[in-house]
Short mmCIF file of N, CA and C in Angstrom, two decimals:
data_model
loop_
_atom_site.label_atom_id
_atom_site.label_comp_id
_atom_site.label_asym_id
_atom_site.label_seq_id
_atom_site.Cartn_x
_atom_site.Cartn_y
_atom_site.Cartn_z
N UNK F 1 -8.00 -27.77 -5.49
CA UNK F 1 -6.66 -27.27 -5.30
C UNK F 1 -5.67 -28.23 -5.95
N UNK F 2 -4.57 -27.69 -6.40
CA UNK F 2 -3.53 -28.46 -7.07
C UNK F 2 -2.83 -29.40 -6.10
N UNK F 3 -2.70 -30.66 -6.47
CA UNK F 3 -1.96 -31.63 -5.68
C UNK F 3 -0.76 -32.08 -6.48
N UNK F 4 0.44 -31.98 -5.91
CA UNK F 4 1.64 -32.35 -6.64
C UNK F 4 1.69 -33.85 -6.93
N UNK F 5 2.26 -34.18 -8.12
CA UNK F 5 2.29 -35.58 -8.52
C UNK F 5 3.64 -36.25 -8.31
N UNK F 6 4.70 -35.46 -8.14
CA UNK F 6 6.02 -36.05 -7.92
C UNK F 6 6.69 -35.35 -6.74
N UNK F 7 7.82 -35.93 -6.31
CA UNK F 7 8.56 -35.36 -5.17
C UNK F 7 9.02 -33.93 -5.49
N UNK F 8 9.51 -33.72 -6.71
CA UNK F 8 9.96 -32.38 -7.12
C UNK F 8 8.83 -31.38 -7.12
N UNK F 9 7.67 -31.82 -7.64
CA UNK F 9 6.50 -30.95 -7.64
C UNK F 9 6.05 -30.64 -6.21
N UNK F 10 6.18 -31.64 -5.35
CA UNK F 10 5.79 -31.45 -3.95
C UNK F 10 6.68 -30.41 -3.27
N UNK F 11 7.99 -30.47 -3.53
CA UNK F 11 8.91 -29.49 -2.95
C UNK F 11 8.59 -28.09 -3.45
N UNK F 12 8.33 -27.96 -4.73
CA UNK F 12 7.96 -26.65 -5.28
C UNK F 12 6.65 -26.17 -4.66
N UNK F 13 5.69 -27.09 -4.51
CA UNK F 13 4.42 -26.76 -3.89
C UNK F 13 4.64 -26.24 -2.47
N UNK F 14 5.49 -26.93 -1.68
CA UNK F 14 5.77 -26.51 -0.31
C UNK F 14 6.41 -25.13 -0.28
N UNK F 15 7.39 -24.91 -1.15
CA UNK F 15 8.08 -23.61 -1.19
C UNK F 15 7.10 -22.50 -1.57
N UNK F 16 6.30 -22.74 -2.60
CA UNK F 16 5.32 -21.73 -3.01
C UNK F 16 4.32 -21.46 -1.89
N UNK F 17 3.92 -22.51 -1.21
CA UNK F 17 2.97 -22.37 -0.11
C UNK F 17 3.57 -21.53 1.02
N UNK F 18 4.82 -21.79 1.38
CA UNK F 18 5.48 -21.01 2.43
C UNK F 18 5.72 -19.57 2.01
N UNK F 19 6.01 -19.35 0.73
CA UNK F 19 6.17 -17.98 0.24
C UNK F 19 4.86 -17.22 0.38
N UNK F 20 3.76 -17.87 0.06
CA UNK F 20 2.45 -17.23 0.19
C UNK F 20 2.13 -16.94 1.65
N UNK F 21 2.44 -17.87 2.54
CA UNK F 21 2.22 -17.64 3.97
C UNK F 21 3.05 -16.45 4.45
N UNK F 22 4.30 -16.39 4.01
CA UNK F 22 5.18 -15.28 4.39
C UNK F 22 4.61 -13.95 3.91
N UNK F 23 4.15 -13.92 2.66
CA UNK F 23 3.56 -12.70 2.11
C UNK F 23 2.31 -12.31 2.89
N UNK F 24 1.47 -13.28 3.20
CA UNK F 24 0.25 -13.01 3.97
C UNK F 24 0.59 -12.45 5.35
N UNK F 25 1.61 -12.99 5.98
CA UNK F 25 2.04 -12.49 7.30
C UNK F 25 2.56 -11.06 7.20
N UNK F 26 3.33 -10.76 6.17
CA UNK F 26 3.83 -9.40 5.97
C UNK F 26 2.66 -8.43 5.78
N UNK F 27 1.66 -8.85 5.01
CA UNK F 27 0.49 -8.00 4.82
C UNK F 27 -0.28 -7.80 6.12
N UNK F 28 -0.38 -8.83 6.94
CA UNK F 28 -1.04 -8.68 8.24
C UNK F 28 -0.30 -7.69 9.12
N UNK F 29 1.02 -7.77 9.12
CA UNK F 29 1.82 -6.82 9.91
C UNK F 29 1.60 -5.40 9.40
N UNK F 30 1.66 -5.24 8.08
CA UNK F 30 1.43 -3.91 7.50
C UNK F 30 0.06 -3.39 7.88
N UNK F 31 -0.95 -4.21 7.71
CA UNK F 31 -2.30 -3.78 8.01
C UNK F 31 -2.50 -3.46 9.49
N UNK F 32 -1.81 -4.18 10.36
CA UNK F 32 -1.92 -3.91 11.79
C UNK F 32 -1.40 -2.51 12.12
N UNK F 33 -0.31 -2.13 11.49
CA UNK F 33 0.25 -0.80 11.75
C UNK F 33 -0.53 0.30 11.05
N UNK F 34 -1.18 -0.02 9.97
CA UNK F 34 -1.82 1.01 9.17
C UNK F 34 -3.32 1.10 9.39
N UNK F 35 -3.92 0.21 10.17
CA UNK F 35 -5.37 0.17 10.30
C UNK F 35 -5.93 1.43 10.96
N UNK F 36 -5.19 2.02 11.85
CA UNK F 36 -5.71 3.19 12.55
C UNK F 36 -5.87 4.40 11.62
N UNK F 37 -5.17 4.40 10.50
CA UNK F 37 -5.21 5.54 9.59
C UNK F 37 -6.58 5.72 8.96
N UNK F 38 -7.32 4.64 8.74
CA UNK F 38 -8.62 4.77 8.10
C UNK F 38 -9.59 5.56 8.97
N UNK F 39 -9.50 5.38 10.26
CA UNK F 39 -10.39 6.11 11.16
C UNK F 39 -10.18 7.61 11.02
N UNK F 40 -8.93 8.03 10.78
CA UNK F 40 -8.62 9.44 10.65
C UNK F 40 -9.16 10.02 9.35
N UNK F 41 -9.32 9.20 8.32
CA UNK F 41 -9.72 9.70 7.01
C UNK F 41 -11.21 9.61 6.74
N UNK F 42 -11.91 8.74 7.43
CA UNK F 42 -13.26 8.37 7.05
C UNK F 42 -14.33 9.44 7.08
N UNK F 43 -14.31 10.36 8.02
CA UNK F 43 -15.43 11.26 8.20
C UNK F 43 -15.47 12.44 7.24
N UNK F 44 -14.33 12.84 6.67
CA UNK F 44 -14.28 14.06 5.87
C UNK F 44 -14.44 13.80 4.38
N UNK F 45 -14.87 12.64 3.97
CA UNK F 45 -14.89 12.26 2.57
C UNK F 45 -16.28 12.46 1.96
N UNK F 46 -16.29 13.02 0.76
CA UNK F 46 -17.53 13.16 0.00
C UNK F 46 -18.15 11.77 -0.18
N UNK F 47 -19.43 11.62 0.11
CA UNK F 47 -20.06 10.29 0.01
C UNK F 47 -19.97 9.68 -1.39
N UNK F 48 -19.86 10.50 -2.42
CA UNK F 48 -19.76 9.97 -3.78
C UNK F 48 -18.46 9.19 -4.01
N UNK F 49 -17.40 9.61 -3.32
CA UNK F 49 -16.10 8.93 -3.51
C UNK F 49 -15.70 8.06 -2.32
N UNK F 50 -16.55 8.02 -1.31
CA UNK F 50 -16.23 7.21 -0.13
C UNK F 50 -15.96 5.75 -0.47
N UNK F 51 -16.70 5.13 -1.41
CA UNK F 51 -16.36 3.74 -1.76
C UNK F 51 -14.92 3.58 -2.26
N UNK F 52 -14.42 4.56 -2.98
CA UNK F 52 -13.05 4.49 -3.47
C UNK F 52 -12.06 4.60 -2.32
N UNK F 53 -12.30 5.53 -1.42
CA UNK F 53 -11.41 5.71 -0.26
C UNK F 53 -11.42 4.44 0.60
N UNK F 54 -12.61 3.91 0.84
CA UNK F 54 -12.71 2.67 1.62
C UNK F 54 -11.94 1.54 0.93
N UNK F 55 -12.09 1.45 -0.37
CA UNK F 55 -11.38 0.41 -1.13
C UNK F 55 -9.87 0.55 -0.94
N UNK F 56 -9.35 1.77 -1.05
CA UNK F 56 -7.90 1.97 -0.89
C UNK F 56 -7.43 1.53 0.49
N UNK F 57 -8.19 1.88 1.52
CA UNK F 57 -7.78 1.53 2.88
C UNK F 57 -7.92 0.04 3.16
N UNK F 58 -8.84 -0.62 2.48
CA UNK F 58 -9.05 -2.05 2.70
C UNK F 58 -8.22 -2.93 1.77
N UNK F 59 -7.55 -2.34 0.80
CA UNK F 59 -6.76 -3.08 -0.18
C UNK F 59 -5.42 -2.38 -0.39
N UNK F 60 -4.67 -2.26 0.67
CA UNK F 60 -3.43 -1.49 0.65
C UNK F 60 -2.38 -2.03 -0.32
N UNK F 61 -2.46 -3.29 -0.65
CA UNK F 61 -1.45 -3.88 -1.52
C UNK F 61 -1.79 -3.76 -3.00
N UNK F 62 -2.80 -2.96 -3.31
CA UNK F 62 -3.18 -2.76 -4.71
C UNK F 62 -2.89 -1.32 -5.13
N UNK F 63 -2.82 -1.12 -6.45
CA UNK F 63 -2.67 0.22 -7.02
C UNK F 63 -3.78 0.40 -8.07
N UNK F 64 -5.01 0.56 -7.60
CA UNK F 64 -6.12 0.65 -8.54
C UNK F 64 -6.07 1.92 -9.38
N UNK F 65 -6.46 1.79 -10.61
CA UNK F 65 -6.46 2.95 -11.51
C UNK F 65 -7.65 3.85 -11.19
N UNK F 66 -7.59 5.06 -11.71
CA UNK F 66 -8.70 5.99 -11.54
C UNK F 66 -9.96 5.42 -12.19
N UNK F 67 -9.79 4.76 -13.31
CA UNK F 67 -10.94 4.15 -13.99
C UNK F 67 -11.58 3.08 -13.10
N UNK F 68 -10.75 2.24 -12.46
CA UNK F 68 -11.27 1.22 -11.54
C UNK F 68 -12.04 1.87 -10.39
N UNK F 69 -11.50 2.96 -9.86
CA UNK F 69 -12.15 3.63 -8.74
C UNK F 69 -13.47 4.27 -9.17
N UNK F 70 -13.49 4.81 -10.39
CA UNK F 70 -14.74 5.42 -10.85
C UNK F 70 -15.84 4.34 -10.98
N UNK F 71 -15.45 3.14 -11.39
CA UNK F 71 -16.42 2.04 -11.48
C UNK F 71 -16.94 1.67 -10.10
N UNK F 72 -16.03 1.60 -9.12
CA UNK F 72 -16.44 1.28 -7.75
C UNK F 72 -17.44 2.30 -7.22
N UNK F 73 -17.23 3.55 -7.60
CA UNK F 73 -18.12 4.63 -7.15
C UNK F 73 -19.34 4.81 -8.05
N UNK F 74 -19.36 4.06 -9.13
CA UNK F 74 -20.46 4.16 -10.11
C UNK F 74 -20.60 5.57 -10.67
N UNK F 75 -19.42 6.13 -11.01
CA UNK F 75 -19.36 7.45 -11.63
C UNK F 75 -18.57 7.33 -12.93
N UNK F 76 -18.80 8.26 -13.84
CA UNK F 76 -17.97 8.28 -15.05
C UNK F 76 -16.55 8.68 -14.62
N UNK F 77 -15.53 8.25 -15.36
CA UNK F 77 -14.16 8.61 -14.99
C UNK F 77 -13.94 10.13 -14.89
N UNK F 78 -14.52 10.88 -15.80
CA UNK F 78 -14.31 12.34 -15.75
C UNK F 78 -15.02 12.97 -14.54
N UNK F 79 -16.23 12.51 -14.24
CA UNK F 79 -16.93 13.05 -13.08
C UNK F 79 -16.24 12.62 -11.78
N UNK F 80 -15.80 11.37 -11.72
CA UNK F 80 -15.05 10.90 -10.55
C UNK F 80 -13.83 11.79 -10.33
N UNK F 81 -13.10 12.07 -11.40
CA UNK F 81 -11.90 12.89 -11.30
C UNK F 81 -12.22 14.27 -10.73
N UNK F 82 -13.28 14.88 -11.23
CA UNK F 82 -13.68 16.21 -10.77
C UNK F 82 -14.10 16.19 -9.30
N UNK F 83 -14.97 15.24 -8.95
CA UNK F 83 -15.46 15.15 -7.57
C UNK F 83 -14.31 14.84 -6.62
N UNK F 84 -13.44 13.92 -7.02
CA UNK F 84 -12.31 13.54 -6.17
C UNK F 84 -11.42 14.74 -5.90
N UNK F 85 -11.05 15.46 -6.95
CA UNK F 85 -10.16 16.62 -6.80
C UNK F 85 -10.81 17.70 -5.93
N UNK F 86 -12.10 17.95 -6.14
CA UNK F 86 -12.79 18.96 -5.33
C UNK F 86 -12.88 18.53 -3.86
N UNK F 87 -13.10 17.25 -3.62
CA UNK F 87 -13.26 16.75 -2.27
C UNK F 87 -11.93 16.63 -1.52
N UNK F 88 -10.93 16.11 -2.21
CA UNK F 88 -9.67 15.80 -1.54
C UNK F 88 -8.59 16.86 -1.77
N UNK F 89 -8.85 17.81 -2.63
CA UNK F 89 -7.90 18.89 -2.85
C UNK F 89 -6.71 18.52 -3.73
N UNK F 90 -6.79 17.37 -4.35
CA UNK F 90 -5.72 16.93 -5.26
C UNK F 90 -6.27 15.84 -6.16
N UNK F 91 -5.54 15.55 -7.23
CA UNK F 91 -5.98 14.51 -8.15
C UNK F 91 -5.94 13.15 -7.47
N UNK F 92 -6.65 12.20 -8.07
CA UNK F 92 -6.64 10.84 -7.53
C UNK F 92 -5.23 10.27 -7.48
N UNK F 93 -4.47 10.42 -8.57
CA UNK F 93 -3.12 9.83 -8.60
C UNK F 93 -2.21 10.48 -7.57
N UNK F 94 -2.33 11.78 -7.37
CA UNK F 94 -1.52 12.45 -6.34
C UNK F 94 -1.92 11.98 -4.94
N UNK F 95 -3.22 11.84 -4.73
CA UNK F 95 -3.73 11.36 -3.45
C UNK F 95 -3.22 9.95 -3.17
N UNK F 96 -3.32 9.08 -4.18
CA UNK F 96 -2.90 7.69 -4.01
C UNK F 96 -1.41 7.62 -3.67
N UNK F 97 -0.60 8.37 -4.38
CA UNK F 97 0.84 8.37 -4.11
C UNK F 97 1.13 8.89 -2.70
N UNK F 98 0.50 10.00 -2.34
CA UNK F 98 0.72 10.58 -1.01
C UNK F 98 0.29 9.61 0.09
N UNK F 99 -0.83 8.93 -0.13
CA UNK F 99 -1.32 7.96 0.85
C UNK F 99 -0.33 6.81 1.01
N UNK F 100 0.16 6.29 -0.11
CA UNK F 100 1.12 5.18 -0.06
C UNK F 100 2.43 5.63 0.60
N UNK F 101 2.87 6.84 0.35
CA UNK F 101 4.09 7.35 0.99
C UNK F 101 3.87 7.50 2.49
N UNK F 102 2.71 8.01 2.89
CA UNK F 102 2.39 8.12 4.32
C UNK F 102 2.42 6.75 4.99
N UNK F 103 1.78 5.78 4.35
CA UNK F 103 1.79 4.43 4.90
C UNK F 103 3.20 3.86 4.95
N UNK F 104 3.99 4.11 3.92
CA UNK F 104 5.35 3.56 3.91
C UNK F 104 6.18 4.18 5.02
N UNK F 105 6.00 5.46 5.29
CA UNK F 105 6.73 6.09 6.40
C UNK F 105 6.37 5.43 7.72
N UNK F 106 5.09 5.15 7.91
CA UNK F 106 4.65 4.48 9.13
C UNK F 106 5.32 3.11 9.26
N UNK F 107 5.37 2.36 8.16
CA UNK F 107 6.00 1.04 8.18
C UNK F 107 7.51 1.16 8.38
N UNK F 108 8.13 2.14 7.78
CA UNK F 108 9.58 2.33 7.96
C UNK F 108 9.90 2.66 9.42
N UNK F 109 9.04 3.42 10.04
CA UNK F 109 9.26 3.84 11.43
C UNK F 109 8.97 2.72 12.43
N UNK F 110 8.01 1.87 12.13
CA UNK F 110 7.50 0.94 13.14
C UNK F 110 7.74 -0.53 12.89
N UNK F 111 8.30 -0.89 11.76
CA UNK F 111 8.55 -2.31 11.47
C UNK F 111 9.98 -2.48 10.99
N UNK F 112 10.38 -3.72 10.90
CA UNK F 112 11.69 -4.05 10.33
C UNK F 112 11.54 -4.63 8.92
N UNK F 113 10.39 -4.42 8.30
CA UNK F 113 10.21 -4.89 6.93
C UNK F 113 11.24 -4.22 6.03
N UNK F 114 11.72 -4.98 5.07
CA UNK F 114 12.68 -4.42 4.12
C UNK F 114 11.96 -3.42 3.20
N UNK F 115 12.75 -2.62 2.50
CA UNK F 115 12.19 -1.68 1.55
C UNK F 115 11.41 -2.45 0.48
N UNK F 116 11.95 -3.57 0.05
CA UNK F 116 11.28 -4.40 -0.96
C UNK F 116 9.94 -4.91 -0.43
N UNK F 117 9.90 -5.35 0.82
CA UNK F 117 8.64 -5.84 1.40
C UNK F 117 7.60 -4.72 1.49
N UNK F 118 8.04 -3.56 1.95
CA UNK F 118 7.12 -2.43 2.06
C UNK F 118 6.59 -2.05 0.68
N UNK F 119 7.48 -1.98 -0.27
CA UNK F 119 7.10 -1.65 -1.64
C UNK F 119 6.05 -2.63 -2.16
N UNK F 120 6.30 -3.90 -1.99
CA UNK F 120 5.37 -4.93 -2.46
C UNK F 120 4.06 -4.88 -1.68
N UNK F 121 4.13 -4.72 -0.36
CA UNK F 121 2.93 -4.71 0.47
C UNK F 121 2.03 -3.51 0.20
N UNK F 122 2.61 -2.45 -0.37
CA UNK F 122 1.82 -1.27 -0.69
C UNK F 122 1.47 -1.19 -2.17
N UNK F 123 1.76 -2.27 -2.92
CA UNK F 123 1.29 -2.36 -4.29
C UNK F 123 2.16 -1.75 -5.35
N UNK F 124 3.36 -1.33 -5.00
CA UNK F 124 4.25 -0.80 -6.02
C UNK F 124 4.77 -1.96 -6.86
N UNK F 125 4.76 -1.79 -8.17
CA UNK F 125 5.14 -2.88 -9.06
C UNK F 125 6.64 -3.13 -9.05
N UNK F 126 7.40 -2.15 -8.59
CA UNK F 126 8.85 -2.24 -8.66
C UNK F 126 9.45 -1.46 -7.49
N UNK F 127 10.42 -2.06 -6.82
CA UNK F 127 11.05 -1.41 -5.67
C UNK F 127 11.71 -0.09 -6.08
N UNK F 128 12.34 -0.07 -7.24
CA UNK F 128 13.00 1.15 -7.72
C UNK F 128 12.01 2.28 -7.94
N UNK F 129 10.84 1.95 -8.45
CA UNK F 129 9.79 2.96 -8.65
C UNK F 129 9.31 3.50 -7.30
N UNK F 130 9.16 2.62 -6.33
CA UNK F 130 8.77 3.06 -4.98
C UNK F 130 9.81 4.01 -4.41
N UNK F 131 11.08 3.65 -4.53
CA UNK F 131 12.15 4.50 -4.01
C UNK F 131 12.13 5.87 -4.69
N UNK F 132 11.93 5.87 -6.00
CA UNK F 132 11.87 7.12 -6.76
C UNK F 132 10.72 8.00 -6.28
N UNK F 133 9.54 7.41 -6.11
CA UNK F 133 8.37 8.17 -5.64
C UNK F 133 8.58 8.68 -4.21
N UNK F 134 9.16 7.83 -3.37
CA UNK F 134 9.40 8.22 -1.98
C UNK F 134 10.38 9.39 -1.94
N UNK F 135 11.46 9.27 -2.70
CA UNK F 135 12.48 10.33 -2.70
C UNK F 135 11.91 11.64 -3.24
N UNK F 136 11.08 11.56 -4.26
CA UNK F 136 10.46 12.76 -4.81
C UNK F 136 9.58 13.44 -3.76
N UNK F 137 8.84 12.64 -3.00
CA UNK F 137 7.92 13.18 -2.00
C UNK F 137 8.63 13.67 -0.74
N UNK F 138 9.65 12.93 -0.30
CA UNK F 138 10.27 13.21 1.00
C UNK F 138 11.66 13.83 0.91
N UNK F 139 12.27 13.78 -0.27
CA UNK F 139 13.59 14.38 -0.42
C UNK F 139 14.73 13.47 -0.03
N UNK F 140 14.43 12.24 0.36
CA UNK F 140 15.45 11.26 0.69
C UNK F 140 14.90 9.87 0.45
N UNK F 141 15.79 8.90 0.37
CA UNK F 141 15.35 7.53 0.08
C UNK F 141 14.70 6.91 1.32
N UNK F 142 13.93 5.86 1.14
CA UNK F 142 13.30 5.20 2.29
C UNK F 142 14.33 4.71 3.32
N UNK F 143 15.44 4.19 2.86
CA UNK F 143 16.46 3.68 3.78
C UNK F 143 17.05 4.81 4.62
N UNK F 144 17.36 5.93 3.98
CA UNK F 144 17.90 7.08 4.72
C UNK F 144 16.84 7.61 5.68
N UNK F 145 15.58 7.64 5.24
CA UNK F 145 14.48 8.06 6.11
C UNK F 145 14.43 7.19 7.36
N UNK F 146 14.48 5.87 7.18
CA UNK F 146 14.41 4.95 8.31
C UNK F 146 15.58 5.18 9.26
N UNK F 147 16.78 5.28 8.72
CA UNK F 147 17.96 5.48 9.56
C UNK F 147 17.86 6.78 10.34
N UNK F 148 17.43 7.85 9.67
CA UNK F 148 17.28 9.15 10.32
C UNK F 148 16.21 9.06 11.41
N UNK F 149 15.07 8.48 11.09
CA UNK F 149 13.98 8.40 12.05
C UNK F 149 14.40 7.61 13.29
N UNK F 150 15.14 6.54 13.07
CA UNK F 150 15.55 5.73 14.22
C UNK F 150 16.60 6.44 15.06
N UNK F 151 17.39 7.30 14.42
CA UNK F 151 18.41 8.05 15.17
C UNK F 151 17.76 9.22 15.92
N UNK F 152 16.76 9.85 15.27
CA UNK F 152 16.09 11.02 15.85
C UNK F 152 14.59 10.80 15.83
N UNK F 153 14.05 9.90 16.64
CA UNK F 153 12.60 9.61 16.60
C UNK F 153 11.76 10.83 16.96
N UNK F 154 10.58 10.86 16.32
CA UNK F 154 9.62 11.91 16.61
C UNK F 154 10.03 13.20 16.05
#
């Protein structure tokens, strides 16, 4: 492991270390709220694509490509795409987006994480892109969703 050689390097090391701890804690919080969702999804999945579904649920902060998922399942990308769509009723990319939006709604409803934290914890490369995808799926921004949900829960 890297050991700082000067006082300035040490301060940067401490700050980076605390940032990583903060990120790890945010991911733990996210995973605590979202862990129950895997139980709901596990039984109805085609065994050929189950490794991909398991990977998504166990690595919520990633946005794996369809090609990556086909490798995990040991299927060709085209066959993976066909099996996935037949099994899940939608394309892999649509499924992934819908899953991330579902998880984000759960986090918006049950945590005080910022939109940026939720976006990062769910693997979106950019907060603006997350907001755009959320709005397209739900018809309102994540912030408006949170405010509405808190005013009218359930």
